[in-house]
CSV table of C-alpha atoms and ligand atoms in Angstrom, one decimal:
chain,number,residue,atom,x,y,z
F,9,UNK,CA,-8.7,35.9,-38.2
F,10,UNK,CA,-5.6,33.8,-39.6
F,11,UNK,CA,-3.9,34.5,-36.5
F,12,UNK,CA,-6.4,33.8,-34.1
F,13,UNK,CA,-7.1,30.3,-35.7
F,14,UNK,CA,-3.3,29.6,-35.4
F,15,UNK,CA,-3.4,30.9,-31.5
F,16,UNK,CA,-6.4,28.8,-30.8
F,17,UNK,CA,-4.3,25.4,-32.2
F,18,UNK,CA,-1.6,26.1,-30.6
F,19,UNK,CA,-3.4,26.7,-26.9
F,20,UNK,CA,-5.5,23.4,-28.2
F,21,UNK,CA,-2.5,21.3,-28.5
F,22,UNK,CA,-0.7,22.6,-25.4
F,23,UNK,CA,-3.5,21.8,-23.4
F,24,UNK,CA,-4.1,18.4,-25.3
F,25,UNK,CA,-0.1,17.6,-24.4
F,26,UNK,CA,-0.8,18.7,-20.7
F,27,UNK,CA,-4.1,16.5,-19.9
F,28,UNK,CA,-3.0,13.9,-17.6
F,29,UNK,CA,-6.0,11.7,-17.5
F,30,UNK,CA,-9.5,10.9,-20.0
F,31,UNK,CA,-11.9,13.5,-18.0
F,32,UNK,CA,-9.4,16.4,-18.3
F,33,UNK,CA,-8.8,15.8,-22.4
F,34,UNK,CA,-12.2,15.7,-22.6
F,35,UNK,CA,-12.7,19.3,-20.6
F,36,UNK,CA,-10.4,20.6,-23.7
F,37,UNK,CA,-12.3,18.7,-26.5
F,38,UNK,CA,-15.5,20.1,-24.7
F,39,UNK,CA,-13.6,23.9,-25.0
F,40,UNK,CA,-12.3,23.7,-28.4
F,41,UNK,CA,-14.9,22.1,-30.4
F,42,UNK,CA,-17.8,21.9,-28.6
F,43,UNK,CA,-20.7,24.5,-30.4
F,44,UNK,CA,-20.0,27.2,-27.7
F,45,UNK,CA,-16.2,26.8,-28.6
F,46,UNK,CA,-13.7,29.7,-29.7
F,47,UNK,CA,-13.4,27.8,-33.2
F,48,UNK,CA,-17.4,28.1,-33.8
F,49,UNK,CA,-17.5,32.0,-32.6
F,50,UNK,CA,-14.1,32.3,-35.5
F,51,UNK,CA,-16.2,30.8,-38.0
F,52,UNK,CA,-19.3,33.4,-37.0
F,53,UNK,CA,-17.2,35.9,-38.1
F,54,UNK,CA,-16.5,34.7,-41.6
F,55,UNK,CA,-19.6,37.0,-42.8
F,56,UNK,CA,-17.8,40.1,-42.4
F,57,UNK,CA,-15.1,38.7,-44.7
F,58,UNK,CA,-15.0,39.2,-49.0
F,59,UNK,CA,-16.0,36.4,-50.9
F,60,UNK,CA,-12.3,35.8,-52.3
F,61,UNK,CA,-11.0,35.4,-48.4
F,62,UNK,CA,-14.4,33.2,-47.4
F,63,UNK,CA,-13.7,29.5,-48.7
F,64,UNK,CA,-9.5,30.1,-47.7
F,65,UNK,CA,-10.8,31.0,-44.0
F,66,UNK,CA,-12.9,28.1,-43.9
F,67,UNK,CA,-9.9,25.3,-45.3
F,68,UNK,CA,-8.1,27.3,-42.6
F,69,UNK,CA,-10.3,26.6,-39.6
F,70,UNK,CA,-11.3,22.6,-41.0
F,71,UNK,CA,-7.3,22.1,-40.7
F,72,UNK,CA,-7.3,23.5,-37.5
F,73,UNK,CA,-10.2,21.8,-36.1
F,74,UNK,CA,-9.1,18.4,-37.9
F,75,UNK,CA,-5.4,18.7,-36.3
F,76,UNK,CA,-6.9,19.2,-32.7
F,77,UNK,CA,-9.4,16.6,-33.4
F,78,UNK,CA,-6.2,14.2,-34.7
F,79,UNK,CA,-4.4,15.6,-31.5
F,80,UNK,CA,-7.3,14.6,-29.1
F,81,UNK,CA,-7.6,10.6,-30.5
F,82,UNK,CA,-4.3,10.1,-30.1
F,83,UNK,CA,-3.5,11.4,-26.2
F,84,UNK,CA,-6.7,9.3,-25.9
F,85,UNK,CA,-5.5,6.2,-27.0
F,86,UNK,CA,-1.7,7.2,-25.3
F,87,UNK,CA,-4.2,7.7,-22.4
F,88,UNK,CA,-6.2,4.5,-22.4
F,89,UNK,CA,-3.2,2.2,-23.4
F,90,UNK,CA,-1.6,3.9,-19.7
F,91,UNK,CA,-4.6,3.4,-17.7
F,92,UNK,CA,-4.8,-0.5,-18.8
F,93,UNK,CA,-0.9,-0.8,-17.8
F,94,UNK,CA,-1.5,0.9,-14.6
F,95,UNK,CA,-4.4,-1.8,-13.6
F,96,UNK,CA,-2.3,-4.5,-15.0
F,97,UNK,CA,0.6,-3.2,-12.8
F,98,UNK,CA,-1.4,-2.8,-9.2
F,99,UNK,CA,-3.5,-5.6,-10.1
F,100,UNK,CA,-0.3,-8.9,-10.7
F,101,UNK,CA,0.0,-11.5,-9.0
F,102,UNK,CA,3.0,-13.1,-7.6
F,103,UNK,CA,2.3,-16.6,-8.3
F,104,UNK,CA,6.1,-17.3,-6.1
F,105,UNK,CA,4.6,-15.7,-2.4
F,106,UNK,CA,3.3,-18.6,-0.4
F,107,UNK,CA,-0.4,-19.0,0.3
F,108,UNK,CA,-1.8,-17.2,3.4
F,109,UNK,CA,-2.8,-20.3,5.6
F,110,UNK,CA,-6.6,-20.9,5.9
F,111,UNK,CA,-7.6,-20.2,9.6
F,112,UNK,CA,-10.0,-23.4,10.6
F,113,UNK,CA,-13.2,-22.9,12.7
F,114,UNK,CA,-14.3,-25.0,14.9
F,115,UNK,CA,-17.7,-25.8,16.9
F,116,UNK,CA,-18.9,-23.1,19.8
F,117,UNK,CA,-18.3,-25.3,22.6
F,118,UNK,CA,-22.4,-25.1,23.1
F,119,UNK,CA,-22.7,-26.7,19.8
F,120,UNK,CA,-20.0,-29.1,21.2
F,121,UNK,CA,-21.9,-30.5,24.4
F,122,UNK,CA,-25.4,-29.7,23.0
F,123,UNK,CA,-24.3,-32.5,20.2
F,124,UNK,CA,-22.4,-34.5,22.7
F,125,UNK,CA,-26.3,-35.0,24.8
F,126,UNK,CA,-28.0,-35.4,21.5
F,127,UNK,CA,-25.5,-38.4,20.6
F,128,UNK,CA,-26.2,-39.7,24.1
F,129,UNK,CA,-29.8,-40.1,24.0
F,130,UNK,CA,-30.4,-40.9,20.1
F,131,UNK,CA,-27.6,-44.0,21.6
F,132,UNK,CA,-30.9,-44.6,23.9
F,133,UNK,CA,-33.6,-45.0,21.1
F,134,UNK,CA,-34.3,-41.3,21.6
F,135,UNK,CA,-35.3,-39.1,18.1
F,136,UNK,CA,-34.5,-35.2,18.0
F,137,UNK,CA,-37.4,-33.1,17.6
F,138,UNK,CA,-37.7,-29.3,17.0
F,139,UNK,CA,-40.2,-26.5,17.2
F,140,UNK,CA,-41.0,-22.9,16.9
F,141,UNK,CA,-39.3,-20.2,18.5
F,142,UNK,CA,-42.2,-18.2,18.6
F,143,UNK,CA,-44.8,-20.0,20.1
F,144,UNK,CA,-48.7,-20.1,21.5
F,145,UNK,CA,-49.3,-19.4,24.4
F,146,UNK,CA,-51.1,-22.5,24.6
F,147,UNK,CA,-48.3,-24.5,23.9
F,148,UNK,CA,-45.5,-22.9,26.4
F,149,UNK,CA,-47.7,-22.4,28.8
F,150,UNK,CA,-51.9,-24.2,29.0
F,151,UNK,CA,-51.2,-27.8,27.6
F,152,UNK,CA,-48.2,-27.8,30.5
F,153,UNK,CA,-50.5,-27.4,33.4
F,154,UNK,CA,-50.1,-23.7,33.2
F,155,UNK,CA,-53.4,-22.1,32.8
F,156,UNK,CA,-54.1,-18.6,32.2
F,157,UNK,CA,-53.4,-17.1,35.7
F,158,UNK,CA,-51.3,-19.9,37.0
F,159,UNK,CA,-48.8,-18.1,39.9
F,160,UNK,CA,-46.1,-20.3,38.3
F,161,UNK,CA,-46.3,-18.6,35.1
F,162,UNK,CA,-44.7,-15.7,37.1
F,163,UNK,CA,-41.3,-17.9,37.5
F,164,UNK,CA,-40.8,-17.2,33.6
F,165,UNK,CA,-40.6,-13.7,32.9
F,166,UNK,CA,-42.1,-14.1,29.4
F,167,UNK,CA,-41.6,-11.9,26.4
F,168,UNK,CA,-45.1,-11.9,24.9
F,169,UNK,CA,-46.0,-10.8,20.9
F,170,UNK,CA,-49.3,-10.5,21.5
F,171,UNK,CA,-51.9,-11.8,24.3
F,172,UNK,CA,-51.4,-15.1,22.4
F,173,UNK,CA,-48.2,-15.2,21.0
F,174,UNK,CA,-44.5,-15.1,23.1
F,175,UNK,CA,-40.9,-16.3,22.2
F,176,UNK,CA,-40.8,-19.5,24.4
F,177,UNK,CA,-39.4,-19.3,27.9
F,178,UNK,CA,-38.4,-22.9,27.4
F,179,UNK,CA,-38.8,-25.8,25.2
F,180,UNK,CA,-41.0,-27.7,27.0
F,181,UNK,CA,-43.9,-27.0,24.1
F,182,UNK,CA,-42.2,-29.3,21.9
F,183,UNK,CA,-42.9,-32.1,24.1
F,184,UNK,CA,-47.0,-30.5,24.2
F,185,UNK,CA,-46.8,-30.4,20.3
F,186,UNK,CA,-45.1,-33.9,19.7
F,187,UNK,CA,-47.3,-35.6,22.3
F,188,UNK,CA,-50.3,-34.1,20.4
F,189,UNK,CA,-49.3,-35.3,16.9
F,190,UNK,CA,-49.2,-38.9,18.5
F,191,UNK,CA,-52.7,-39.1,18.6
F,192,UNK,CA,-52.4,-40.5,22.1
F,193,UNK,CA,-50.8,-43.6,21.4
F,194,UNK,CA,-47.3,-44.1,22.9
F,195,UNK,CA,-44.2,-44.2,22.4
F,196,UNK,CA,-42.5,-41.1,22.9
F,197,UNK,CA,-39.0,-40.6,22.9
F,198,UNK,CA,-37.6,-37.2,21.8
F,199,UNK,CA,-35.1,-34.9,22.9
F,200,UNK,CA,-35.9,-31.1,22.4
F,201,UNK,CA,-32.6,-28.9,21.9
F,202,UNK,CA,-33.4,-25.5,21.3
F,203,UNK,CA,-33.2,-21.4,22.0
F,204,UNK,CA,-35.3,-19.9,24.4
F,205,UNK,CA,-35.9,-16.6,25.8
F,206,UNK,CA,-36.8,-15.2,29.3
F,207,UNK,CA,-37.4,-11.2,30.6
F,208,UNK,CA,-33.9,-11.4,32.8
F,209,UNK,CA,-31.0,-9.1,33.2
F,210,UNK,CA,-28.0,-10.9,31.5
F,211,UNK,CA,-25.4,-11.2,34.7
F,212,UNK,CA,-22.7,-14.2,35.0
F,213,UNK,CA,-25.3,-16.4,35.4
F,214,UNK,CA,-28.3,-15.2,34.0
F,215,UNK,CA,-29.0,-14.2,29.9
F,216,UNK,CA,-32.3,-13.5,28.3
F,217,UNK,CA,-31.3,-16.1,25.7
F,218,UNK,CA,-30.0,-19.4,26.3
F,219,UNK,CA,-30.9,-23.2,25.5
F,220,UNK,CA,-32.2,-26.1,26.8
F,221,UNK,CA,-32.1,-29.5,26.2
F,222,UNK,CA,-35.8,-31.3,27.3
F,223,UNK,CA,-36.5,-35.2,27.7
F,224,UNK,CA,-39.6,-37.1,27.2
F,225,UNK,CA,-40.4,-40.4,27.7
F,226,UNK,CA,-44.0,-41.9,27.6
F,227,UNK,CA,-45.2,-45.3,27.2
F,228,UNK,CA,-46.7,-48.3,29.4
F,229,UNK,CA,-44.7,-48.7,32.6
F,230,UNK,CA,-42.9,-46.1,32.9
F,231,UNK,CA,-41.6,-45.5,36.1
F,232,UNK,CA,-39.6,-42.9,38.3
F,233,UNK,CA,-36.8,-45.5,38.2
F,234,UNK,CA,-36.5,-45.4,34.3
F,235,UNK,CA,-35.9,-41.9,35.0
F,236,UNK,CA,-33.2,-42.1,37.6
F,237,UNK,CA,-31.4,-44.9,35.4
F,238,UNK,CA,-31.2,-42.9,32.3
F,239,UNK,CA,-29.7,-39.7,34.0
F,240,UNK,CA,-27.5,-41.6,35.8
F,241,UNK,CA,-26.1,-42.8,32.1
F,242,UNK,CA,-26.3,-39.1,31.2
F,243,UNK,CA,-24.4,-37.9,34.1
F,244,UNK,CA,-22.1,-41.0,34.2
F,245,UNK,CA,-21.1,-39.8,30.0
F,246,UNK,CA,-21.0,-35.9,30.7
F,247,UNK,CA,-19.0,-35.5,34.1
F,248,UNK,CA,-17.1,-39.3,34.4
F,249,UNK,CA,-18.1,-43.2,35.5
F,250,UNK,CA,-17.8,-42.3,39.0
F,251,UNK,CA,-20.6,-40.4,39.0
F,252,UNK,CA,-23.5,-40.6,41.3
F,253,UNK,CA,-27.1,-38.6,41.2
F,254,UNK,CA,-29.6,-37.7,43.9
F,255,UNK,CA,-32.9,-36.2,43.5
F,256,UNK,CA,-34.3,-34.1,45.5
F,257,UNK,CA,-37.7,-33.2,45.8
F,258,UNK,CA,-39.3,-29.6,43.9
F,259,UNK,CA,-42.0,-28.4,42.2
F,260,UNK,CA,-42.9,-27.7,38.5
F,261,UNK,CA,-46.4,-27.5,37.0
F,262,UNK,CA,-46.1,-29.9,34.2
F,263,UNK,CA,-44.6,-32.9,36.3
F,264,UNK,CA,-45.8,-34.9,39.5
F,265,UNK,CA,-43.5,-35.5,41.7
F,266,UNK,CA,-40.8,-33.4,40.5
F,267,UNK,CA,-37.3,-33.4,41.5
F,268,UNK,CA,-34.2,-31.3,41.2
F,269,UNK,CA,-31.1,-33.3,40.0
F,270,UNK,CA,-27.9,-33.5,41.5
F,271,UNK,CA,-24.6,-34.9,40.0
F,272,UNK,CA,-21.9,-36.0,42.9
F,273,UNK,CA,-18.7,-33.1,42.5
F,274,UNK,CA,-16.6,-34.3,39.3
F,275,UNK,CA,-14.1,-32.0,41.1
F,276,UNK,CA,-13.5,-33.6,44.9
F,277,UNK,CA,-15.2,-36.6,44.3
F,278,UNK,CA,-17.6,-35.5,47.1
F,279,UNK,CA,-15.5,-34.9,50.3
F,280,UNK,CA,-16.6,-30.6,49.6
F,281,UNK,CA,-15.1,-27.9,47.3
F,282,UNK,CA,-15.7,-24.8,46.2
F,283,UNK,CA,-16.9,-25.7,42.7
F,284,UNK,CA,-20.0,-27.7,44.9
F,285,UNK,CA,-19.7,-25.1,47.7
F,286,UNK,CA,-18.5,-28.1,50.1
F,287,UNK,CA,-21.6,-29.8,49.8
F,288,UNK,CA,-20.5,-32.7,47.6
F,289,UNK,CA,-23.1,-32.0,45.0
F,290,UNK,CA,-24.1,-30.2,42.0
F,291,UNK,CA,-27.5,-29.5,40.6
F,292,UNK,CA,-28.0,-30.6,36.9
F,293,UNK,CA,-31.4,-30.5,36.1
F,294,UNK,CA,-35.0,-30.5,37.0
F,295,UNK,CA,-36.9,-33.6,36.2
F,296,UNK,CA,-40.6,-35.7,37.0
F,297,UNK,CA,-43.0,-37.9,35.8
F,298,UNK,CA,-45.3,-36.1,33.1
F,299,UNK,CA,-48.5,-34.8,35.2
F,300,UNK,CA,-51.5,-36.7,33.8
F,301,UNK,CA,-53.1,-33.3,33.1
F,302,UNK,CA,-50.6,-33.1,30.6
F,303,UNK,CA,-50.9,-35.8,29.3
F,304,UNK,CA,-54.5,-36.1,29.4
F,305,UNK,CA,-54.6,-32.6,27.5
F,306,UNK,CA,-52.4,-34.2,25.0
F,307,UNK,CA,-54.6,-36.8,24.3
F,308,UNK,CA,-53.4,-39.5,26.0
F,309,UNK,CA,-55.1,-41.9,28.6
F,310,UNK,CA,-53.0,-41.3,31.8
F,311,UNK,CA,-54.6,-44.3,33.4
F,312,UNK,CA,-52.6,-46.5,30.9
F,313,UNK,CA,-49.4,-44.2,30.0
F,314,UNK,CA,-47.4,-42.5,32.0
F,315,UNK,CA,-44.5,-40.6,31.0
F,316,UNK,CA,-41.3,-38.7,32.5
F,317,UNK,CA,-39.2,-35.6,31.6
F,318,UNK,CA,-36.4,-33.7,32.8
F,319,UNK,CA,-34.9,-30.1,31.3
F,320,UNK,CA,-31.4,-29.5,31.5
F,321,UNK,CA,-29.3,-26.0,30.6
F,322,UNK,CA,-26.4,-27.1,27.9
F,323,UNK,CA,-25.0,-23.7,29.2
F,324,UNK,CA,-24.4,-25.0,33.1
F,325,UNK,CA,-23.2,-28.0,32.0
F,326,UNK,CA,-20.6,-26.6,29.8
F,327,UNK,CA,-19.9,-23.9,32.5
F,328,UNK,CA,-19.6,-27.3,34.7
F,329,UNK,CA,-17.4,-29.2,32.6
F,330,UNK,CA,-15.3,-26.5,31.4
F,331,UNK,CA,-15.1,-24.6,34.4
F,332,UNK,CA,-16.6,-21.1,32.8
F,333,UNK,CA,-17.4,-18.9,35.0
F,334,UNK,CA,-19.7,-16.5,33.0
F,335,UNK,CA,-22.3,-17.4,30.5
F,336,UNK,CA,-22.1,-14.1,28.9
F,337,UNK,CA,-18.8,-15.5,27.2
F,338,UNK,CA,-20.9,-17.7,25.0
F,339,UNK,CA,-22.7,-15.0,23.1
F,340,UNK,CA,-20.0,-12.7,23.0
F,341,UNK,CA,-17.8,-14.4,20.2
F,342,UNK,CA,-15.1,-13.3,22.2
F,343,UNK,CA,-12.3,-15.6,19.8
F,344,UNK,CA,-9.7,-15.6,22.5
F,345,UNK,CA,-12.6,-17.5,24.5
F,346,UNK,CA,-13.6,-19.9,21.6
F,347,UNK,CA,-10.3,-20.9,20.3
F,348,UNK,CA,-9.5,-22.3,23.9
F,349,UNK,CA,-12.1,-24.9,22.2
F,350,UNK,CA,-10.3,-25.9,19.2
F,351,UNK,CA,-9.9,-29.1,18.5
F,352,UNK,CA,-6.1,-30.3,17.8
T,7,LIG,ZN1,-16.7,-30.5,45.1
């Protein structure tokens, strides 16, 4: 029994020498002198032994079990105090390399234009106003002249919630919502920037997402030439003073007349090019004076105010000014696109 005590020390120690981390010393304290342990199953024994040998077996097997507990602290401090060095090694600094330089962003060169028309018209008197993404029914498409029904509705592929709820296919409600809040009493001056979403296959020129930027103007006297003189300010700031505008006539539901905007080519000056497929000109944005329904369903008198608005894409004019050629490349954070954008 002396023996085996002495064997079991020495295999204790050897293996306490060899662990090279905390979870494989602890695998030998668990085998030595845990209660299913080779040391317990010695000291089982001890009743088969005369009372004379008893109590010098047991001093025996408390110095062997004290040694290989004495054994175990110390590889676990050696242990601990290595694993600290290790960390402190992998984890120093050297406060001598130079500093990584910070990489600056910049603004999406949609943010970039949408801001540059919102400084524009606030310049005019105009105030920014915002809305809900996802909107009533009512409001992008009945208090616009678009009744349940209405063929036009057909023009905007819609992405509808439920029966009464869609994402708006533009952001014409804002105008619906702000004129309501004014309790029919004018003025209004607001510009609408915002998201909006239509049912379309996303091509060069096409995406189911993309902005707009809507006008509204109503108040006493307002005439088709306020309109005309404040996009030709617009046009004259976005695309150079040499610009001219037409309109032509069109049609949407929420305006009466409408027109369809042109700017004179920024790129030929208007003698023809391919940018204005030789015709001189370059369509905009839509545009009209407010159709008294709207207004009236608004709650305004449209014997006494009248109103105009016009709807612009801040996508096709930044395709326009920057000569892009895709408007995928504005939702695909593509950063060899947008760092063409970066300021100096
Ligand atoms: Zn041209």
């Amino acid at each position: 029994m002396k023996e085996r005590l002495q064997q079991l020390q020495q295999e204790a120690l050897e293996k306490i020498a060899q662990a090279s981390d905390l979870k494989a010393l602890n695998d030998v304290r668990v085998a030595y002198l845990g209660k299913k342990g080779p040391i317990t199953e010695v000291l089982r024994g001890m009743g088969a032994l005369s009372p004379e040998e008893r109590p010098i077996m047991g001093a025996l097997a408390n110095e062997v079990r004290a040694a290989i507990q004495s054994a175990l602290e110390e590889k676990q401090a050696k242990l601990e105090q290595e694993e600290i060095e290790k960390k402190l090694a992998s984890e120093a600094i050297d406060v001598t390399l130079p500093g990584r330089p910070v990489r600056l962003g910049n603004h999406h060169p949609l943010t970039r234009v949408i801001e540059e028309i919102e400084d524009l018209f606030i310049g005019m008197g105009y105030t920014i106003a915002e809305g809900p993404e996802v909107e009533k029914d009512y409001y992008n498409f009945e208090a616009l002249n678009l009744p349940k029904g209405h063929p036009a509705r057909d023009m905007q592929d819609s992405f509808y919630i439920t029966e009464e709820i869609l994402l708006r296919t533009h952001t014409s409600p804002v105008q619906a919502r702000t004129m309501e809040k004014h309790q029919g009493r004018g003025p209004v001056k607001i510009i609408c920037p915002g998201k909006v979403y239509r049912r379309d296959n996303d091509d060069a020129t096409h995406s189911h997402q993309f902005t707009q930027i809507e006008g509204l103007v109503v108040d006493e006297n307002i005439r088709m030439s306020d309109l005309k003189g404040t996009l030709q300010a617009f046009a004259k700031k976005m695309f150079g003073e040499d610009r001219e505008i037409r309109f032509r006539p069109s049609f949407f539901p929420f305006t009466e007349p409408s027109v369809e905007v042109d700017v004179s080519c920024f790129n030929c000056g208007g003698h023809g090019c391919n940018v204005c497929k030789g015709t001189g000109w370059i369509e905009i944005l839509g545009a009209g004076m407010v159709h008294p329904n709207v207004l009236e369903m608004a709650g305004f008198d449209s014997k006494k105010y009248t109103g105009f608005a016009f709807g612009m894409g801040p996508e096709r004019i930044a395709m326009l000014k920057y000569g892009i050629d895709d408007i995928r490349h504005f939702y695909q954070n593509d950063l060899r696109f947008l760092q063409q954008f970066n300021r100096a």
